[in-house]
Amino acid sequence: MLKQEYRCGIYYFNREEPQDARLIEEVSFTVEGEDRNALDLAATEKMDGISRGLKDGQYIDDIKWGDPQEAAPEEDWL
């Protein structure tokens, strides 16, 4: 199992002053998957969910991601 961290910014675009785009929130999340394709699919689904929650004038930019890492095996607490 692989995991990968993503970070991005949600910005507000002021239509009256286009040069005044400002960061309003930083978002980070981690996805897990069996391989790189599964990681990409999980990240795309997560970003789509974030995009659907944006209000008029907001957009996502400055997307960064880390290298895929091996996910630690889940420990059995029973």
Tab-separated table of C-alpha atoms in Angstrom:
chain	number	residue	atom	x	y	z
A	1	MET	CA	0.000	0.000	0.000
A	2	LEU	CA	1.301	3.454	-0.931
A	3	LYS	CA	0.415	6.851	0.473
A	4	GLN	CA	1.026	10.338	-0.903
A	5	GLU	CA	0.544	13.787	0.609
A	6	TYR	CA	-0.919	16.725	-1.285
A	7	ARG	CA	-1.099	20.431	-0.444
A	8	CYS	CA	-2.811	23.256	-2.276
A	9	GLY	CA	-4.164	26.727	-1.739
A	10	ILE	CA	-7.673	28.014	-2.192
A	11	TYR	CA	-7.588	31.540	-3.527
A	12	TYR	CA	-10.179	34.254	-4.046
A	13	PHE	CA	-10.150	36.161	-7.319
A	14	ASN	CA	-11.454	39.708	-7.035
A	15	ARG	CA	-13.082	40.494	-10.390
A	16	GLU	CA	-12.847	44.233	-9.795
A	17	GLU	CA	-9.112	44.036	-9.088
A	18	PRO	CA	-7.823	40.954	-10.956
A	19	GLN	CA	-4.272	41.354	-9.651
A	20	ASP	CA	-5.630	40.971	-6.100
A	21	ALA	CA	-5.948	37.186	-5.896
A	22	ARG	CA	-5.417	36.212	-2.277
A	23	LEU	CA	-4.932	32.955	-0.429
A	24	ILE	CA	-7.901	32.248	1.817
A	25	GLU	CA	-7.150	28.685	2.919
A	26	GLU	CA	-4.434	26.048	2.720
A	27	VAL	CA	-5.596	22.472	2.274
A	28	SER	CA	-3.624	19.281	2.808
A	29	PHE	CA	-4.651	15.659	2.514
A	30	THR	CA	-3.142	12.207	2.173
A	31	VAL	CA	-4.357	9.505	-0.189
A	32	GLU	CA	-3.610	5.794	-0.147
A	33	GLY	CA	-3.655	3.219	-2.915
A	34	GLU	CA	-2.190	-0.041	-4.129
A	35	ASP	CA	-0.146	1.630	-6.902
A	36	ARG	CA	0.474	4.996	-8.586
A	37	ASN	CA	-2.716	4.740	-10.651
A	38	ALA	CA	-4.788	4.225	-7.502
A	39	LEU	CA	-3.020	7.192	-5.864
A	40	ASP	CA	-3.778	9.397	-8.875
A	41	LEU	CA	-7.437	8.336	-8.908
A	42	ALA	CA	-7.840	8.957	-5.159
A	43	ALA	CA	-6.177	12.390	-5.430
A	44	THR	CA	-8.366	13.338	-8.414
A	45	GLU	CA	-11.507	12.357	-6.513
A	46	LYS	CA	-10.406	14.374	-3.474
A	47	MET	CA	-9.580	17.465	-5.587
A	48	ASP	CA	-12.942	17.145	-7.388
A	49	GLY	CA	-14.687	17.163	-4.008
A	50	ILE	CA	-12.779	20.261	-2.949
A	51	SER	CA	-13.591	21.962	-6.280
A	52	ARG	CA	-17.317	21.280	-5.892
A	53	GLY	CA	-17.246	23.104	-2.543
A	54	LEU	CA	-15.748	26.311	-3.932
A	55	LYS	CA	-17.810	29.483	-4.038
A	56	ASP	CA	-17.932	31.972	-6.918
A	57	GLY	CA	-14.555	33.649	-7.372
A	58	GLN	CA	-12.575	30.905	-5.611
A	59	TYR	CA	-10.096	28.612	-7.300
A	60	ILE	CA	-7.402	26.049	-6.456
A	61	ASP	CA	-3.777	26.778	-7.251
A	62	ASP	CA	-0.241	26.049	-6.109
A	63	ILE	CA	-0.764	22.271	-5.951
A	64	LYS	CA	2.194	20.358	-4.529
A	65	TRP	CA	2.632	16.683	-3.784
A	66	GLY	CA	5.201	14.515	-2.120
A	67	ASP	CA	6.781	11.340	-3.359
A	68	PRO	CA	4.738	8.171	-2.842
A	69	GLN	CA	5.732	6.406	0.385
A	70	GLU	CA	5.043	2.947	1.716
A	71	ALA	CA	2.092	3.140	4.099
A	72	ALA	CA	2.780	1.729	7.548
A	73	PRO	CA	0.888	-1.511	8.138
A	74	GLU	CA	-2.146	-1.036	10.330
A	75	GLU	CA	-1.668	-2.478	13.765
A	76	ASP	CA	-4.194	-4.886	15.210
A	77	TRP	CA	-5.461	-3.467	18.513
A	78	LEU	CA	-7.493	-6.520	19.511
